[in-house]
PDB file of C-alpha atoms in Angstrom:
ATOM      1  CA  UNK A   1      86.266 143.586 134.211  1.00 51.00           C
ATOM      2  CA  UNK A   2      87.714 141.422 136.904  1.00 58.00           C
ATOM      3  CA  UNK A   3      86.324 138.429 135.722  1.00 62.00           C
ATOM      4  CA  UNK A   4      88.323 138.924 131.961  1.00 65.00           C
ATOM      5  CA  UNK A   5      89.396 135.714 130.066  1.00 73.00           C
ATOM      6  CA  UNK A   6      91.028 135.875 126.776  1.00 81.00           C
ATOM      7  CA  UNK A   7      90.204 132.648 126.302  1.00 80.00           C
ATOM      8  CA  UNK A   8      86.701 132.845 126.480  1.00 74.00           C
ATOM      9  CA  UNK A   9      86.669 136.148 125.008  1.00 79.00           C
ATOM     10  CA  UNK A  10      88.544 134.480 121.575  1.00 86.00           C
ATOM     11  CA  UNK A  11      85.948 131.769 121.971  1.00 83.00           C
ATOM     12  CA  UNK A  12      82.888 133.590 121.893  1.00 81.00           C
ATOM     13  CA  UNK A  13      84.699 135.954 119.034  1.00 85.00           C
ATOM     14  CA  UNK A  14      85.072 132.933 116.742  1.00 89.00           C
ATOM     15  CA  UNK A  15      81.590 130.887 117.108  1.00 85.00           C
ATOM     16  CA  UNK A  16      79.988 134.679 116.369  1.00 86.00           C
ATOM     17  CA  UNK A  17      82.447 134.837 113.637  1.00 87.00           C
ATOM     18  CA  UNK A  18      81.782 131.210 112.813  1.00 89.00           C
ATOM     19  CA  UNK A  19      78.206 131.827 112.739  1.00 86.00           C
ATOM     20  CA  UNK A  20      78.202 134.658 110.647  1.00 86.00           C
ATOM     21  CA  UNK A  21      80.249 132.778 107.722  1.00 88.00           C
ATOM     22  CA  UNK A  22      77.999 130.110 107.713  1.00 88.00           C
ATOM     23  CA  UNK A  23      74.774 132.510 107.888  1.00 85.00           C
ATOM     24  CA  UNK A  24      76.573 134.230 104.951  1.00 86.00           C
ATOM     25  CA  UNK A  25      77.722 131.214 102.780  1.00 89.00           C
ATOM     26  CA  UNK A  26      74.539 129.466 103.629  1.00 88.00           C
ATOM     27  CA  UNK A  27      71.932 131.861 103.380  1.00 84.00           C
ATOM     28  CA  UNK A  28      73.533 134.630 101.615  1.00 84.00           C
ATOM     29  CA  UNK A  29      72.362 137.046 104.145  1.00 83.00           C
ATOM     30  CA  UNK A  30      74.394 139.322 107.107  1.00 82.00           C
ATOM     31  CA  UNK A  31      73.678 138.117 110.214  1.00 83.00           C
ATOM     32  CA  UNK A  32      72.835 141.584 111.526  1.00 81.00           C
ATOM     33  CA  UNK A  33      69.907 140.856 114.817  1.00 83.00           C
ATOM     34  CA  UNK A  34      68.098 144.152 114.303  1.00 81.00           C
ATOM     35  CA  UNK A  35      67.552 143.767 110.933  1.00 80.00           C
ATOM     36  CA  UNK A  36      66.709 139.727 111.175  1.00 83.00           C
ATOM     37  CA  UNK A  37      64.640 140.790 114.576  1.00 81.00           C
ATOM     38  CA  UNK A  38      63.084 144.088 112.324  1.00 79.00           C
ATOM     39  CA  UNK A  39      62.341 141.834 109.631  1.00 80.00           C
ATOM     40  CA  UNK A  40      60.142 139.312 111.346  1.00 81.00           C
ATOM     41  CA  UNK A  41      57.041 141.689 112.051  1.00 76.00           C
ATOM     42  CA  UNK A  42      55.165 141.774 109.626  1.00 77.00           C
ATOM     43  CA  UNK A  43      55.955 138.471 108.610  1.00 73.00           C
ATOM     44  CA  UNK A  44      57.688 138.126 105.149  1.00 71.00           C
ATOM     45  CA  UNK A  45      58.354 135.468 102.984  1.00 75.00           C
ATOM     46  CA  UNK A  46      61.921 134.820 104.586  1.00 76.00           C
ATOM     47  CA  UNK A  47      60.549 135.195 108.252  1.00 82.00           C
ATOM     48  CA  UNK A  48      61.215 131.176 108.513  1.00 85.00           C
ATOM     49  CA  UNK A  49      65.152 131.041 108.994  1.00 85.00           C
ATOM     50  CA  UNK A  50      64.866 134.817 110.748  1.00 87.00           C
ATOM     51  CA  UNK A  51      62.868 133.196 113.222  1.00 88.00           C
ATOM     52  CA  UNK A  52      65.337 129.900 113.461  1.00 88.00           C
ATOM     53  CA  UNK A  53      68.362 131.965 113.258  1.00 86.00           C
ATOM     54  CA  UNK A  54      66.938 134.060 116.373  1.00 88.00           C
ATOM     55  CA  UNK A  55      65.696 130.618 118.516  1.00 92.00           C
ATOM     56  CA  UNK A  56      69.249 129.409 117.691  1.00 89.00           C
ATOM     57  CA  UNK A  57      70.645 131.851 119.098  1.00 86.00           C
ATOM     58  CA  UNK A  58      68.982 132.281 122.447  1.00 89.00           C
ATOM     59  CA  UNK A  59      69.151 128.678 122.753  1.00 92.00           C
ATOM     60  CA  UNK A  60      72.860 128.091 122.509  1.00 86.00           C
ATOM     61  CA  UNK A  61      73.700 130.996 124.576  1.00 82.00           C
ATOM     62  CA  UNK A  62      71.137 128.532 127.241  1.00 86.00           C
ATOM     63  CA  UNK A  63      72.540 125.556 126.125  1.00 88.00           C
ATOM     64  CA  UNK A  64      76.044 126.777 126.973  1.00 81.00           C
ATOM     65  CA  UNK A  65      75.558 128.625 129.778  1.00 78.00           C
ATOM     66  CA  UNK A  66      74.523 125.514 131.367  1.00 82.00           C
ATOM     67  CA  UNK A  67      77.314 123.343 130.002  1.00 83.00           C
ATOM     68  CA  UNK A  68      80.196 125.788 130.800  1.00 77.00           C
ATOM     69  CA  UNK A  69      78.730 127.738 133.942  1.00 73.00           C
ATOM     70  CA  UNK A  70      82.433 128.673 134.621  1.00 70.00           C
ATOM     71  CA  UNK A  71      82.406 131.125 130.959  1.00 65.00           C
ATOM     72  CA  UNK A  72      80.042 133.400 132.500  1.00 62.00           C
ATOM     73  CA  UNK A  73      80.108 136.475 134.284  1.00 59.00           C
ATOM     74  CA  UNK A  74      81.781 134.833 137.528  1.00 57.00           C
ATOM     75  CA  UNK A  75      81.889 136.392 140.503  1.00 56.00           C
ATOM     76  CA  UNK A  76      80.334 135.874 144.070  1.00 58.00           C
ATOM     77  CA  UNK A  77      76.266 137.927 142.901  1.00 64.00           C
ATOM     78  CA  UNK A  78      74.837 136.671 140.523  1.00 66.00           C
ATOM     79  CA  UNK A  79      74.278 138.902 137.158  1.00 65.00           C
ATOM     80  CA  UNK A  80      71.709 141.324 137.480  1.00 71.00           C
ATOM     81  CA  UNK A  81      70.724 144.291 135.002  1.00 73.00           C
ATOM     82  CA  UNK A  82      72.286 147.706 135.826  1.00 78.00           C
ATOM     83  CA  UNK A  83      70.022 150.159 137.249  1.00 83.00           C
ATOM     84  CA  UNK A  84      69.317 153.487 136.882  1.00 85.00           C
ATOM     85  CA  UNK A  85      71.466 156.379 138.343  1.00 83.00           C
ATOM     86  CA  UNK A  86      69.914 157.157 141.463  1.00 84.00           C
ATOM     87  CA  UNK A  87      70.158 160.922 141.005  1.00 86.00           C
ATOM     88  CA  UNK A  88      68.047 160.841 137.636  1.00 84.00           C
ATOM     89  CA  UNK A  89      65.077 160.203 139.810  1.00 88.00           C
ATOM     90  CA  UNK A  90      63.877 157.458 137.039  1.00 89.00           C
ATOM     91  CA  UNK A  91      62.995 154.269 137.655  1.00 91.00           C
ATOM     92  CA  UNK A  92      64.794 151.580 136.589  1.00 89.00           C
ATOM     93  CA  UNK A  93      61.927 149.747 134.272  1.00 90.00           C
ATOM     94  CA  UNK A  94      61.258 153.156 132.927  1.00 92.00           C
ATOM     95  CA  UNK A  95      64.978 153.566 132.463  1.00 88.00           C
ATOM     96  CA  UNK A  96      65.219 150.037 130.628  1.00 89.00           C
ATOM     97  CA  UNK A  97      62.354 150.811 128.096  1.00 91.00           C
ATOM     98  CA  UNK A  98      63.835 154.297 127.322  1.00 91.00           C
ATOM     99  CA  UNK A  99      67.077 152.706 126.513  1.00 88.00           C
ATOM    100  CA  UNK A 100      65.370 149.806 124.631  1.00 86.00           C
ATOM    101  CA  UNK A 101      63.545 152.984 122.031  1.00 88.00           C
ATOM    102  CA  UNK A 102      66.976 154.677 121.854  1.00 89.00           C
ATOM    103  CA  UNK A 103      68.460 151.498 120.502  1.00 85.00           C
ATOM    104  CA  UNK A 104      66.068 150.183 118.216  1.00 82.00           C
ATOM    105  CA  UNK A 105      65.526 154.012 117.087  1.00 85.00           C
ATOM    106  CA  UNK A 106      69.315 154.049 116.426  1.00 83.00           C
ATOM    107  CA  UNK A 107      69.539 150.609 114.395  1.00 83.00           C
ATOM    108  CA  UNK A 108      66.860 152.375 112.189  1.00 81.00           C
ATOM    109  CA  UNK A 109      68.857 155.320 111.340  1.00 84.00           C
ATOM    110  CA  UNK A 110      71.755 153.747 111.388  1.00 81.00           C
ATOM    111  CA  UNK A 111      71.024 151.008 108.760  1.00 83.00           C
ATOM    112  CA  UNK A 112      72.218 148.030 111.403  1.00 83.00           C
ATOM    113  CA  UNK A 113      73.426 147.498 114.710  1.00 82.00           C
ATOM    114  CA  UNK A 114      76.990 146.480 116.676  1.00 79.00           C
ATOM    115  CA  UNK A 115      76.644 142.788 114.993  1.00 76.00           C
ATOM    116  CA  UNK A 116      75.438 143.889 111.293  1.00 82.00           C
ATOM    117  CA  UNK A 117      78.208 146.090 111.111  1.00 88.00           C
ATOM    118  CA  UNK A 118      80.942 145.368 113.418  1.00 87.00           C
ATOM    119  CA  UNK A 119      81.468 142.080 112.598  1.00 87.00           C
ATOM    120  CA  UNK A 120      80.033 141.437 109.056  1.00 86.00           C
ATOM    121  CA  UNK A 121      79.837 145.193 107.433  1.00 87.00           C
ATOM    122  CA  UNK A 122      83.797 145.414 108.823  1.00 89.00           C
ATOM    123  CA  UNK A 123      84.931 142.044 107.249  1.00 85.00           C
ATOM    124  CA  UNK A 124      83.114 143.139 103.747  1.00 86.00           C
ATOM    125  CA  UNK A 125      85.190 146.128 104.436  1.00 91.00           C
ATOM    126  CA  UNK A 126      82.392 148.440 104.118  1.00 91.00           C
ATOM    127  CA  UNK A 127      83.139 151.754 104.792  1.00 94.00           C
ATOM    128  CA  UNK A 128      79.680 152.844 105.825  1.00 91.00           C
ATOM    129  CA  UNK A 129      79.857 150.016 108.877  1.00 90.00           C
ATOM    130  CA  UNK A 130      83.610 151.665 109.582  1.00 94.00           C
ATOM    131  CA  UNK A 131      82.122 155.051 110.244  1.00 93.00           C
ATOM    132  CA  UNK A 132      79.571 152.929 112.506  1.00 90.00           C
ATOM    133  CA  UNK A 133      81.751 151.052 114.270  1.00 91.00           C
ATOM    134  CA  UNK A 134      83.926 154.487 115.186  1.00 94.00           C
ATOM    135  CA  UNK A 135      80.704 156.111 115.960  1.00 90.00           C
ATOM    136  CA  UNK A 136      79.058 153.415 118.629  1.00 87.00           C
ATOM    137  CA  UNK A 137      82.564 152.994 120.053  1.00 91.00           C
ATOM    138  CA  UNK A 138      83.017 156.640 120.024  1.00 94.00           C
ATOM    139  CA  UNK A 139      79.725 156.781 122.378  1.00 90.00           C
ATOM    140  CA  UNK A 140      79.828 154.043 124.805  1.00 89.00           C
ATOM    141  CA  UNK A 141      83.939 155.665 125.866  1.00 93.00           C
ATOM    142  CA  UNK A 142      81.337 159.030 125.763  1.00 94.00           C
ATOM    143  CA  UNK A 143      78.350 157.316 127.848  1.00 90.00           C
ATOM    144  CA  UNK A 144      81.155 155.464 130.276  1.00 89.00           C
ATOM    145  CA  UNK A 145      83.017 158.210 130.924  1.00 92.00           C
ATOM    146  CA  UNK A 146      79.734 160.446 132.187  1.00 91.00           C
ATOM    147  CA  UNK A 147      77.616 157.456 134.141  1.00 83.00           C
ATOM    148  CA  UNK A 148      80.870 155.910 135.679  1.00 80.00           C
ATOM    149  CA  UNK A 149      78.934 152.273 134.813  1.00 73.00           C
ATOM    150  CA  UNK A 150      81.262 149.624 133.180  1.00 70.00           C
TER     151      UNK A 150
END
């Protein structure tokens, strides 16, 4: 956390805000990844703007990465992924895909992820996303508090 900006923080806060508005005036639809991601295999009739939506995305977080080098993670290394704790004996790839299950596994049964209901289930003021939102927070002050990784 010792490369914190507000500023960049409120930045990226408001495009994803931003960008959820218009996905919602504009398409009518939440802009929730796992279920736009989910909903692309097998294709459906709205797979076109899922797949746009999801290009979009990677490519402006590209695009401005290599604008505004100085938003990013900062720092002398550059970023890497975490790896595994050492004394769980499990590789770090094996670690990664594990992870990767529990996730998508978890935006199943929980009818969304972070972005589905954190930031468009909470401004519809949907109590369902409220008991999400308490419940992933909830587990990542769990799952920091046992590994010790930030």
């Amino acid at each position: 956390m010792e490369s914190f900006s507000p500023l960049s923080a409120a930045l990226g806060g408001s495009l994803i805000g931003l960008a959820a508005a218009v996905l919602w005036l504009g398409n009518g639809r939440i802009a929730g990844i796992s279920g736009i991601f989910g909903h692309l295999l097998p294709p459906v009739q709205s797979a076109v703007w899922r797949l746009v939506f999801l290009v979009a995305l990677v490519l402006a977080a590209f695009v401005a990465a290599k604008l505004f080098p100085q938003l990013g993670v900062g720092g002398v290394e550059p970023p890497r992924l975490v790896e595994a704790p050492a004394a769980w004996g499990i590789p770090t790839p094996i670690w990664l895909g594990i992870a990767g299950l529990l996730i998508g596994v978890g935006t199943r049964i929980g009818n969304g992820c972070t972005s589905g209901h954190g930031v468009c289930g909470l401004a519809r003021l949907s109590v369902r996303s409220l008991v999400a939102v308490v419940v992933f927070f909830g587990v990542a002050i769990i799952t920091v508090t046992v590994t010790g990784v930030v």
